[in-house]
mmCIF file with all atom_site columns, C-alpha atoms in Angstrom:
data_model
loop_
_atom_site.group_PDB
_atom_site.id
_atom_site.type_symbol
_atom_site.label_atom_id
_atom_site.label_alt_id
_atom_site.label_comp_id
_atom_site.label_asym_id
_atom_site.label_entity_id
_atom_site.label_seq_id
_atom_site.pdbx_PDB_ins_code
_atom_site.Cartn_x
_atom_site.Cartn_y
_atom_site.Cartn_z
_atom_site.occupancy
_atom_site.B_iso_or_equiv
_atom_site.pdbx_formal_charge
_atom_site.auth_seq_id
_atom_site.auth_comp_id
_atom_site.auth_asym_id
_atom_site.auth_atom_id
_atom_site.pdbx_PDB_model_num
ATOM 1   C CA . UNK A 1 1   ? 0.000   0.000  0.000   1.00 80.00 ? 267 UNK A CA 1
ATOM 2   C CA . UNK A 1 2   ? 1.256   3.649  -1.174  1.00 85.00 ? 268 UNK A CA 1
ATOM 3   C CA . UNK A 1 3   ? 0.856   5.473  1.884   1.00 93.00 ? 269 UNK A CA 1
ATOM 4   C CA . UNK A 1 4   ? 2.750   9.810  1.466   1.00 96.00 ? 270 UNK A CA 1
ATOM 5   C CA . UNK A 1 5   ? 2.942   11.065 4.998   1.00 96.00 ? 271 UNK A CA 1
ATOM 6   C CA . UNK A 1 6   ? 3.689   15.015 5.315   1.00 97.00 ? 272 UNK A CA 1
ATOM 7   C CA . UNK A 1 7   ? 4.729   17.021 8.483   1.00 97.00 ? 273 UNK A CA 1
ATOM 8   C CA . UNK A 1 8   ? 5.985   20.349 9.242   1.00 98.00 ? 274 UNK A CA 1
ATOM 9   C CA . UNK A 1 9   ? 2.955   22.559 8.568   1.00 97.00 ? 275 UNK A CA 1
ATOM 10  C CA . UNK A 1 10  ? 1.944   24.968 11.080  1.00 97.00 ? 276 UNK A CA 1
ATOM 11  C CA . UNK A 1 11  ? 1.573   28.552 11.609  1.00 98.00 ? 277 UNK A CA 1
ATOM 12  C CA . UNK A 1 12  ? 4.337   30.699 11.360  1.00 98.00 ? 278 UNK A CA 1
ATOM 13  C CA . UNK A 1 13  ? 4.740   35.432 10.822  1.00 98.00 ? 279 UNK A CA 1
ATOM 14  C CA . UNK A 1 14  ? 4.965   36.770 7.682   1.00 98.00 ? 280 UNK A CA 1
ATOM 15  C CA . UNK A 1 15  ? 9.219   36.176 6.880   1.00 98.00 ? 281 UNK A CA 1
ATOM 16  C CA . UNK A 1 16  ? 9.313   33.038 8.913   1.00 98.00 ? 282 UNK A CA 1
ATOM 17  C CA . UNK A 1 17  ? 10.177  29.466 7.186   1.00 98.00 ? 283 UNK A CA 1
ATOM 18  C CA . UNK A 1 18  ? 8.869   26.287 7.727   1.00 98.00 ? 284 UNK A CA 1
ATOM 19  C CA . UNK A 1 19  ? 10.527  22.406 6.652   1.00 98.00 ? 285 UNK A CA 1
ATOM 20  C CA . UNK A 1 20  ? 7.523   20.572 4.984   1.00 98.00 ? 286 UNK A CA 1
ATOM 21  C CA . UNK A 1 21  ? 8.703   16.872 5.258   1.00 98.00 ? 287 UNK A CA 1
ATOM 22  C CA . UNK A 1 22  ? 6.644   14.041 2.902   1.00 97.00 ? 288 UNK A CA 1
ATOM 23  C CA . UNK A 1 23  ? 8.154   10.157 3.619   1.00 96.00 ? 289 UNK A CA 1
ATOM 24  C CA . UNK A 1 24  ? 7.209   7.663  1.114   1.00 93.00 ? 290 UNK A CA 1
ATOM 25  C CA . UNK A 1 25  ? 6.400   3.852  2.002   1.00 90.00 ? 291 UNK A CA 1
ATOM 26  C CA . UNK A 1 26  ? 4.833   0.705  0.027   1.00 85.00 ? 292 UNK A CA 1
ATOM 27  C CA . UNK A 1 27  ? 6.751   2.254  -3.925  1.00 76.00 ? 293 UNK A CA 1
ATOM 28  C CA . UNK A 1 28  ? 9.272   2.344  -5.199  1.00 75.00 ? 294 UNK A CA 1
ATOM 29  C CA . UNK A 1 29  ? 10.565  5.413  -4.906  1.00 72.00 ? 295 UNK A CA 1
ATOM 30  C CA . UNK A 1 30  ? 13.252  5.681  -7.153  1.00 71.00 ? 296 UNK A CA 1
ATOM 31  C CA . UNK A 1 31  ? 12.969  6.337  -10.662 1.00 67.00 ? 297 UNK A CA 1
ATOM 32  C CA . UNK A 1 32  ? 10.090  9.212  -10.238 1.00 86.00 ? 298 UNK A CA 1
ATOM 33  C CA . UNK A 1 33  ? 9.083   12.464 -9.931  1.00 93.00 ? 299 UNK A CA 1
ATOM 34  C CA . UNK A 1 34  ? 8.098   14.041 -6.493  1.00 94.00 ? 300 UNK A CA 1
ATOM 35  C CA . UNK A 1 35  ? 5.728   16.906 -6.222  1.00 96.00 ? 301 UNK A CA 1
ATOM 36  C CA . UNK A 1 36  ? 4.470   19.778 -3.962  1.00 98.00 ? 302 UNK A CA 1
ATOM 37  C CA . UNK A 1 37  ? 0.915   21.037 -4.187  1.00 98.00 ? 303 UNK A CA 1
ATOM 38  C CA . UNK A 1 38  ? -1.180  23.541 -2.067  1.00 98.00 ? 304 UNK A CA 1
ATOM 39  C CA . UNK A 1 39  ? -4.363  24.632 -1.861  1.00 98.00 ? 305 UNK A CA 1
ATOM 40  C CA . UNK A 1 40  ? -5.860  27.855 -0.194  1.00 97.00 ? 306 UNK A CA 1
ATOM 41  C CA . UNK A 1 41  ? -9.627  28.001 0.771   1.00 93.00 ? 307 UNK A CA 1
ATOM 42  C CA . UNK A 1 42  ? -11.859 28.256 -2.718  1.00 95.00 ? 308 UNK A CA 1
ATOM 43  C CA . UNK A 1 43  ? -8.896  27.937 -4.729  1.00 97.00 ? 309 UNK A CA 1
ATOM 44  C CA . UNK A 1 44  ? -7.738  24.840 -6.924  1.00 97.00 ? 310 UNK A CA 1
ATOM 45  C CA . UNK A 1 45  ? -5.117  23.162 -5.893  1.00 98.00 ? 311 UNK A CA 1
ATOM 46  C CA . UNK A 1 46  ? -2.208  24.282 -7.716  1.00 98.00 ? 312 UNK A CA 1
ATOM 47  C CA . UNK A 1 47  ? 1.706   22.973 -8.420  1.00 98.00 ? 313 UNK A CA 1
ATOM 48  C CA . UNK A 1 48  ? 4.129   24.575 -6.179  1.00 98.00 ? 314 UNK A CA 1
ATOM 49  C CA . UNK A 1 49  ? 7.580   22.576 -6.979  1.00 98.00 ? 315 UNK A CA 1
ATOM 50  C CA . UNK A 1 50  ? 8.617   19.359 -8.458  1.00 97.00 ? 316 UNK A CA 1
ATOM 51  C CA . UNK A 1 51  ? 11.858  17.542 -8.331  1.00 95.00 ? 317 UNK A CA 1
ATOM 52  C CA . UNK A 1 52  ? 13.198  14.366 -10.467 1.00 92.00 ? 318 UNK A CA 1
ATOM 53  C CA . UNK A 1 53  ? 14.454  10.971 -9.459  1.00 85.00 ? 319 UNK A CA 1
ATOM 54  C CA . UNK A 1 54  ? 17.683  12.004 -9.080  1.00 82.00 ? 320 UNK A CA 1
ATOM 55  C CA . UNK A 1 55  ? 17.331  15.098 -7.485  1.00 78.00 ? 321 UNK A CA 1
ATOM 56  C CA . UNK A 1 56  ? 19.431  17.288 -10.382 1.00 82.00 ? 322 UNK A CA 1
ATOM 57  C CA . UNK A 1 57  ? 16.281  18.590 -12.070 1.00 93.00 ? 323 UNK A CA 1
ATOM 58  C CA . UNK A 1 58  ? 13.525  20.839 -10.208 1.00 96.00 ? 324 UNK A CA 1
ATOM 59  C CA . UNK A 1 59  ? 11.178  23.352 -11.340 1.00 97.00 ? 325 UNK A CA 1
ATOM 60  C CA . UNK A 1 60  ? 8.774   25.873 -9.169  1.00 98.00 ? 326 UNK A CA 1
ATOM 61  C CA . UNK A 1 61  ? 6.135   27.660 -9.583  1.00 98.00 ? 327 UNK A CA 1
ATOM 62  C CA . UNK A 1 62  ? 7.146   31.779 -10.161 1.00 98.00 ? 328 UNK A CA 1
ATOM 63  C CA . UNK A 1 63  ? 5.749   32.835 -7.008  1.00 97.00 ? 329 UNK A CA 1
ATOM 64  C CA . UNK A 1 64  ? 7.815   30.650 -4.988  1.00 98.00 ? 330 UNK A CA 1
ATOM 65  C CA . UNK A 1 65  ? 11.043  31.433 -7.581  1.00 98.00 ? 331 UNK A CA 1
ATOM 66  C CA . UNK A 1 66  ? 13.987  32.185 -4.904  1.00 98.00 ? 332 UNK A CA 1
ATOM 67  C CA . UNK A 1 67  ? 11.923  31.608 -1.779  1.00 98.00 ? 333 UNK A CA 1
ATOM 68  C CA . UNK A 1 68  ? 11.330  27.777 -1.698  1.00 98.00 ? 334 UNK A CA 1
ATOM 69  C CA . UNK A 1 69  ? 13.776  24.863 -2.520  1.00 98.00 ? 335 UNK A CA 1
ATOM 70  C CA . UNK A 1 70  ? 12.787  21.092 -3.021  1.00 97.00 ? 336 UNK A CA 1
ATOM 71  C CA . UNK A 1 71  ? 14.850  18.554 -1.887  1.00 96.00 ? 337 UNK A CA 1
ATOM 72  C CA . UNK A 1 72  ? 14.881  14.811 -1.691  1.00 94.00 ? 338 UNK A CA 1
ATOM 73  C CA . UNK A 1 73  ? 16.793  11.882 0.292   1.00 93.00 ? 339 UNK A CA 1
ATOM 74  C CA . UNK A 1 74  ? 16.569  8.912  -1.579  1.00 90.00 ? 340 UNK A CA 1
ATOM 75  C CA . UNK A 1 75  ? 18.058  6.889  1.459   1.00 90.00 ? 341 UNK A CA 1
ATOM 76  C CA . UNK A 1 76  ? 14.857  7.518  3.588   1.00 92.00 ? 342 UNK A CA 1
ATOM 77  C CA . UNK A 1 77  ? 12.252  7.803  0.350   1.00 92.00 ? 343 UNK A CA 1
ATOM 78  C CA . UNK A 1 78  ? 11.690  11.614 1.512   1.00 95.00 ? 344 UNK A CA 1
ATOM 79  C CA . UNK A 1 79  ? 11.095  14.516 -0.002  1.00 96.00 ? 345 UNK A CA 1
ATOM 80  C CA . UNK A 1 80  ? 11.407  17.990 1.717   1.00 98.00 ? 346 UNK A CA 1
ATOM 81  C CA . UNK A 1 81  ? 10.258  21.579 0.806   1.00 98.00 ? 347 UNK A CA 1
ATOM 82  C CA . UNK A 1 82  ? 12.092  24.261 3.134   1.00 98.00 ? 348 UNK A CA 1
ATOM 83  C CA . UNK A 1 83  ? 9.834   27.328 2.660   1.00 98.00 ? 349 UNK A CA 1
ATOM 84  C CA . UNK A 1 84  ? 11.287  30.684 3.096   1.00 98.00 ? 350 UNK A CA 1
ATOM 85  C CA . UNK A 1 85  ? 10.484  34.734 3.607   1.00 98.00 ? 351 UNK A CA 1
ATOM 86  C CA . UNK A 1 86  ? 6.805   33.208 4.028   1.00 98.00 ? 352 UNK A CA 1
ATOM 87  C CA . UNK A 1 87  ? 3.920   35.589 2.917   1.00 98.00 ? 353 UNK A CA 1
ATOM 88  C CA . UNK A 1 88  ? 0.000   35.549 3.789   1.00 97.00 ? 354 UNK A CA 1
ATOM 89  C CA . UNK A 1 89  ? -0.494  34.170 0.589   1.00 97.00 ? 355 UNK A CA 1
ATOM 90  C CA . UNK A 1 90  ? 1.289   31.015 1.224   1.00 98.00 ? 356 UNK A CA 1
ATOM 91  C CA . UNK A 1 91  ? -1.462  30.097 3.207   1.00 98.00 ? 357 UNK A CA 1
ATOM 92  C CA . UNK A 1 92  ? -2.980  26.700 2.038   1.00 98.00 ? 358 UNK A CA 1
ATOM 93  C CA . UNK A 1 93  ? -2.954  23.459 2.749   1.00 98.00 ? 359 UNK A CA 1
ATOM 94  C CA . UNK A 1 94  ? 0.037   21.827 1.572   1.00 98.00 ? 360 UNK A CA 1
ATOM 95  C CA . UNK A 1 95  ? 0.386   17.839 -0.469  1.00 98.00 ? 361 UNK A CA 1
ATOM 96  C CA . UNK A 1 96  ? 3.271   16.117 -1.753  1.00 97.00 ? 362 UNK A CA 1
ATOM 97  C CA . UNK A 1 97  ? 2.275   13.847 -4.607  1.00 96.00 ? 363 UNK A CA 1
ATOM 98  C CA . UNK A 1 98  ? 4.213   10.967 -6.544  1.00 94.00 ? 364 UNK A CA 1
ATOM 99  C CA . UNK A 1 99  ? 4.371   10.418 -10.211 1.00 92.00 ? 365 UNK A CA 1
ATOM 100 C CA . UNK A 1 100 ? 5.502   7.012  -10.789 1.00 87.00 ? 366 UNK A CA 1
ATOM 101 C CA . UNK A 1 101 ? 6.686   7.981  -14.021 1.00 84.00 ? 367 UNK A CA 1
ATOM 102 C CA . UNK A 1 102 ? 10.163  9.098  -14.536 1.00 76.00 ? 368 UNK A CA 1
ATOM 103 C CA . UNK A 1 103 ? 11.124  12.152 -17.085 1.00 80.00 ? 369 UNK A CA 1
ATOM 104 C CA . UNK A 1 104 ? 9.926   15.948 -17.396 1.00 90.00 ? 370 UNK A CA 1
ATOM 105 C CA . UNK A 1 105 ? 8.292   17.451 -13.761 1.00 94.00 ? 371 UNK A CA 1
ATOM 106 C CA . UNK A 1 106 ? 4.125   17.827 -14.406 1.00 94.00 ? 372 UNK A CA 1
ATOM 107 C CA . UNK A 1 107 ? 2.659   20.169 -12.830 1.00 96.00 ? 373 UNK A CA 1
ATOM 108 C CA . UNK A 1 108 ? -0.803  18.850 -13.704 1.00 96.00 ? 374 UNK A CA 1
ATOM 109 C CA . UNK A 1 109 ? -2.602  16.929 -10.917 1.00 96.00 ? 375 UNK A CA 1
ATOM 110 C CA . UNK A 1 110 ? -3.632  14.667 -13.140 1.00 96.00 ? 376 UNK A CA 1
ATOM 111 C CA . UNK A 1 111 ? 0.128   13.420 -13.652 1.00 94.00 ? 377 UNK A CA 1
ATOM 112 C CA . UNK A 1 112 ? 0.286   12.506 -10.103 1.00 95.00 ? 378 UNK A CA 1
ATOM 113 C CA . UNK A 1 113 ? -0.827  9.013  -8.946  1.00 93.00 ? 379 UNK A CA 1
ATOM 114 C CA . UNK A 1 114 ? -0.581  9.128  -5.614  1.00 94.00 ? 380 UNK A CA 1
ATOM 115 C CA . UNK A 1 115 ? -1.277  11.990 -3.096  1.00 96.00 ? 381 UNK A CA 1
ATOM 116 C CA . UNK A 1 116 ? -0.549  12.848 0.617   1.00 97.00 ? 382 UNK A CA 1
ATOM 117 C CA . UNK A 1 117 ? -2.736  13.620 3.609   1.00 97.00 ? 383 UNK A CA 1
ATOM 118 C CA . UNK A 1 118 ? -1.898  17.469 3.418   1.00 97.00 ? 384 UNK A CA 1
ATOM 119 C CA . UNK A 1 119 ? -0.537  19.483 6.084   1.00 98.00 ? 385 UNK A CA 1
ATOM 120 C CA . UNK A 1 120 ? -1.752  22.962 6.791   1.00 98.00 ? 386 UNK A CA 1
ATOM 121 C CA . UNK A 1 121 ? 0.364   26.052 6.918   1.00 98.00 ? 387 UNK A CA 1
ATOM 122 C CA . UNK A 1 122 ? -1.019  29.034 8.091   1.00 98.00 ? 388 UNK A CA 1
ATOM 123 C CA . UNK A 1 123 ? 1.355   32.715 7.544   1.00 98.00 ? 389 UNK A CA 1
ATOM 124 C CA . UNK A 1 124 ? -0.107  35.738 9.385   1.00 97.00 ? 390 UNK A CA 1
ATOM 125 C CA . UNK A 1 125 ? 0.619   39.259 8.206   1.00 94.00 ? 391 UNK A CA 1
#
């Protein structure tokens, strides 16, 4: 069974960071792409950062551009996302998703077979 587990949400001032953790269990996890999703009350969900297998190749959405970095440890089948200079807007819940499929980073949710929990982070102003 494919079971994503995040942690590290919370709620944090405008400028803080937060370490969003996802651990993977029951795939493989190795080749495939890792993703980060959010979504913020009556919003869709939408892609915040992916990362390949390997870790070489990731790719962000531009409002996180220079502010957010994705990470992954292939020794303990986790992925990261260490959120910086947090803003209100950030505010949503927060998913890490699998792709089981190696090559080029979706950002469709569609591309994504499997899907964490969600963690919420909250930034006040």
């Amino acid at each position: 069974q494919v079971q994503l587990v995040e942690s590290g949400g919370g709620l944090v001032q405008a400028g803080g960071s937060l370490r969003l953790s996802c651990a993977a269990s029951g795939i493989i996890f190795r080749p495939n792409v890792m993703g980060w999703f959010r979504q913020a009350p009556g919003k869709e969900r939408e892609f915040v950062a992916g990362i390949a297998s390997r870790g070489a190749r990731t790719t962000y959405v531009d409002s996180v551009k220079g502010r957010f970095t994705i990470s992954r440890d292939n020794a303990k089948n986790t992925v990261y996302l260490q959120m910086n200079s947090l803003k209100p807007e950030d505010t949503a819940v927060y998913y890490c998703a699998a792709d089981l499929h190696d090559g080029s980073i979706a950002i469709a949710t569609l591309a994504y077979e499997y899907w964490g929990q969600g963690t919420q982070v909250t930034v006040s102003s």
